[in-house]
Amino acid sequence: MKVLILGGTGAMGEYLVNLLSKDNIDIFVTSRAEKISQGNIHYLRGDAHDLTFLNDILNEFWDVIVDFMNYNTLEFENRIDLLLKSTSQYVFLSSSRVYAGLNKIITEESPRLLDICTDKDFLSTDEYSLSKARQENILKISNFNNWTIIRPYITYSKNRLQLGVFEKEDWLFRALNGKTIILSNEI
């Protein structure tokens, strides 16, 4: 089995690579940095946002593609057919942030923010929660059915220390420079 992991050196991807490496699976991971392949883990140097690089690696057929990339909506729309026709199964990492904050337990049937929000200014943006929901819509109307959407609720890693919606680089910079960090009551 051959698995391609786009964005596999990030916060969640490295853990998946480690888990898959214990099985007899050939794992190919895109990375902008030079990395040394080891055993059944092979690194493909390039930026998965670069359509030329992506076209090159998708000339091959993959059993599974797991996509950890953070695209804007147009970027995703311009490559989804290429991704879906290059694999038996495409796994799209969305986010639980697509759901509307209704102070209820989140289920698959919970409304998404994109579907119930009436704020025209907000809806005119491609903010993360909206772009992920729009990308889910693009998958759903595609001519393919070989995809799975995963909406993680909490993500973490040894290289990531998140404080609410702030990554460590943001809140640490603000703290070291005497700037205010605004957090919601829930946090």
Short mmCIF file of C-alpha atoms in Angstrom, two decimals:
data_model
loop_
_atom_site.label_atom_id
_atom_site.label_comp_id
_atom_site.label_asym_id
_atom_site.label_seq_id
_atom_site.Cartn_x
_atom_site.Cartn_y
_atom_site.Cartn_z
CA MET A 1 0.00 0.00 0.00
CA LYS A 2 1.21 3.49 -0.89
CA VAL A 3 0.06 6.45 1.19
CA LEU A 4 0.76 10.08 0.32
CA ILE A 5 0.59 12.54 3.19
CA LEU A 6 0.35 16.20 2.25
CA GLY A 7 1.54 18.42 5.06
CA GLY A 8 2.73 15.38 6.97
CA THR A 9 5.51 17.12 8.88
CA GLY A 10 3.14 19.40 10.78
CA ALA A 11 1.47 19.18 14.17
CA MET A 12 -0.75 16.18 13.44
CA GLY A 13 0.92 14.66 10.40
CA GLU A 14 4.09 13.55 12.12
CA TYR A 15 2.06 11.38 14.51
CA LEU A 16 0.21 9.71 11.64
CA VAL A 17 3.49 9.05 9.82
CA ASN A 18 4.87 7.43 12.97
CA LEU A 19 1.79 5.21 13.39
CA LEU A 20 1.74 4.14 9.74
CA SER A 21 5.47 3.42 9.71
CA LYS A 22 4.90 0.52 12.10
CA ASP A 23 2.86 -1.29 9.45
CA ASN A 24 4.02 -2.54 6.07
CA ILE A 25 2.94 0.67 4.33
CA ASP A 26 5.03 2.78 1.97
CA ILE A 27 4.58 6.33 3.26
CA PHE A 28 5.42 9.36 1.14
CA VAL A 29 5.41 12.70 2.94
CA THR A 30 5.63 16.14 1.35
CA SER A 31 8.01 18.50 3.09
CA ARG A 32 9.38 21.92 2.23
CA ALA A 33 12.51 21.09 4.23
CA GLU A 34 15.15 18.54 3.29
CA LYS A 35 14.47 15.35 5.22
CA ILE A 36 16.18 11.98 5.05
CA SER A 37 14.00 9.02 4.11
CA GLN A 38 14.18 6.08 6.50
CA GLY A 39 12.80 2.58 5.99
CA ASN A 40 9.29 2.82 4.61
CA ILE A 41 9.06 6.62 5.13
CA HIS A 42 9.97 8.60 2.01
CA TYR A 43 10.11 12.40 1.93
CA LEU A 44 9.21 14.31 -1.21
CA ARG A 45 10.81 17.75 -1.07
CA GLY A 46 8.52 20.51 -2.25
CA ASP A 47 5.64 22.72 -1.29
CA ALA A 48 2.26 21.02 -1.67
CA HIS A 49 0.76 24.48 -2.28
CA ASP A 50 2.79 24.60 -5.51
CA LEU A 51 0.56 23.18 -8.23
CA THR A 52 3.54 22.17 -10.39
CA PHE A 53 5.00 20.11 -7.54
CA LEU A 54 1.58 18.63 -6.78
CA ASN A 55 1.01 17.69 -10.44
CA ASP A 56 4.38 15.91 -10.48
CA ILE A 57 3.64 13.74 -7.45
CA LEU A 58 0.05 13.08 -8.51
CA ASN A 59 1.19 11.59 -11.81
CA GLU A 60 1.43 8.43 -9.73
CA PHE A 61 -1.70 6.73 -8.37
CA TRP A 62 -1.93 6.55 -4.57
CA ASP A 63 -3.91 4.07 -2.50
CA VAL A 64 -4.62 6.82 0.04
CA ILE A 65 -3.95 10.54 0.19
CA VAL A 66 -4.21 12.19 3.62
CA ASP A 67 -4.37 15.97 3.31
CA PHE A 68 -3.31 18.09 6.28
CA MET A 69 -2.81 21.20 4.14
CA ASN A 70 -4.45 24.53 4.91
CA TYR A 71 -5.71 25.87 1.57
CA ASN A 72 -7.74 28.93 0.76
CA THR A 73 -11.02 28.02 -0.91
CA LEU A 74 -9.97 28.91 -4.46
CA GLU A 75 -6.71 26.98 -4.10
CA PHE A 76 -8.64 23.91 -2.92
CA GLU A 77 -11.20 24.21 -5.70
CA ASN A 78 -8.40 24.36 -8.29
CA ARG A 79 -6.85 21.09 -7.18
CA ILE A 80 -9.58 18.87 -5.78
CA ASP A 81 -10.32 16.98 -9.02
CA LEU A 82 -6.62 16.28 -9.44
CA LEU A 83 -6.40 14.96 -5.88
CA LEU A 84 -9.53 12.82 -6.10
CA LYS A 85 -8.66 11.20 -9.41
CA SER A 86 -5.16 10.32 -8.15
CA THR A 87 -6.23 8.06 -5.28
CA SER A 88 -8.57 5.32 -4.15
CA GLN A 89 -9.31 7.22 -0.92
CA TYR A 90 -8.79 10.91 -0.11
CA VAL A 91 -8.85 11.93 3.57
CA PHE A 92 -9.56 15.64 4.08
CA LEU A 93 -8.67 17.18 7.43
CA SER A 94 -11.29 19.80 8.15
CA SER A 95 -11.94 21.19 11.62
CA SER A 96 -14.61 21.19 14.29
CA ARG A 97 -14.42 24.97 13.96
CA VAL A 98 -16.84 24.62 11.02
CA TYR A 99 -19.63 24.09 13.56
CA ALA A 100 -21.68 27.00 14.87
CA GLY A 101 -21.09 27.74 18.55
CA LEU A 102 -24.47 26.85 20.00
CA ASN A 103 -23.30 25.71 23.46
CA LYS A 104 -24.51 22.19 22.77
CA ILE A 105 -22.76 18.89 22.28
CA ILE A 106 -21.43 18.74 18.72
CA THR A 107 -22.74 15.93 16.56
CA GLU A 108 -22.57 15.30 12.81
CA GLU A 109 -26.01 16.92 12.58
CA SER A 110 -24.93 20.12 14.35
CA PRO A 111 -25.30 23.22 12.17
CA ARG A 112 -22.22 24.66 10.57
CA LEU A 113 -21.35 28.33 10.99
CA LEU A 114 -21.31 28.83 7.20
CA ASP A 115 -24.89 27.59 6.96
CA ILE A 116 -26.49 29.70 9.71
CA CYS A 117 -24.36 32.84 10.01
CA THR A 118 -26.02 36.06 8.79
CA ASP A 119 -23.01 38.39 9.21
CA LYS A 120 -22.35 39.46 5.60
CA ASP A 121 -18.95 40.96 6.42
CA PHE A 122 -17.78 37.74 8.06
CA LEU A 123 -19.24 35.58 5.29
CA SER A 124 -17.36 37.63 2.70
CA THR A 125 -14.05 36.42 4.19
CA ASP A 126 -12.22 33.15 3.78
CA GLU A 127 -11.61 32.80 7.51
CA TYR A 128 -10.45 29.32 8.56
CA SER A 129 -13.83 27.99 9.76
CA LEU A 130 -15.55 29.27 6.61
CA SER A 131 -12.87 28.05 4.20
CA LYS A 132 -12.94 24.55 5.71
CA ALA A 133 -16.76 24.43 5.45
CA ARG A 134 -16.61 25.67 1.84
CA GLN A 135 -14.01 23.04 1.04
CA GLU A 136 -16.27 20.37 2.54
CA ASN A 137 -19.02 21.63 0.20
CA ILE A 138 -16.66 21.37 -2.77
CA LEU A 139 -15.99 17.73 -1.87
CA LYS A 140 -19.69 17.00 -1.50
CA ILE A 141 -20.58 18.37 -4.95
CA SER A 142 -17.59 16.78 -6.68
CA ASN A 143 -18.12 13.97 -9.16
CA PHE A 144 -16.25 11.64 -6.81
CA ASN A 145 -17.23 9.66 -3.72
CA ASN A 146 -13.76 8.45 -2.67
CA TRP A 147 -13.33 11.01 0.10
CA THR A 148 -13.66 11.18 3.87
CA ILE A 149 -13.92 14.34 5.95
CA ILE A 150 -12.40 14.37 9.43
CA ARG A 151 -13.12 17.25 11.80
CA PRO A 152 -10.64 17.16 14.69
CA TYR A 153 -11.76 18.95 17.82
CA ILE A 154 -8.44 19.29 19.62
CA THR A 155 -5.02 19.10 18.01
CA TYR A 156 -1.71 19.07 19.78
CA SER A 157 1.87 17.97 19.37
CA LYS A 158 5.25 18.15 21.04
CA ASN A 159 6.02 21.16 18.79
CA ARG A 160 2.75 22.97 19.35
CA LEU A 161 1.49 24.81 22.40
CA GLN A 162 -1.83 26.43 21.67
CA LEU A 163 -3.57 28.90 23.93
CA GLY A 164 -7.16 29.12 22.76
CA VAL A 165 -6.95 30.18 19.13
CA PHE A 166 -3.41 31.53 19.56
CA GLU A 167 -0.42 29.45 18.51
CA LYS A 168 2.68 29.67 20.70
CA GLU A 169 4.39 32.10 18.31
CA ASP A 170 1.51 34.57 18.66
CA TRP A 171 0.82 34.49 22.39
CA LEU A 172 4.47 34.16 23.38
CA PHE A 173 5.42 37.17 21.21
CA ARG A 174 2.62 39.19 22.78
CA ALA A 175 3.55 38.11 26.33
CA LEU A 176 7.27 38.84 25.85
CA ASN A 177 6.45 42.27 24.44
CA GLY A 178 4.04 43.24 27.22
CA LYS A 179 0.99 43.09 24.95
CA THR A 180 -2.45 41.95 26.04
CA ILE A 181 -3.69 38.46 25.21
CA ILE A 182 -7.47 38.39 25.04
CA LEU A 183 -9.08 35.05 25.92
CA SER A 184 -12.73 34.08 26.14
CA ASN A 185 -14.30 33.22 29.50
CA GLU A 186 -14.53 29.56 28.48
CA ILE A 187 -10.74 29.34 28.15
#
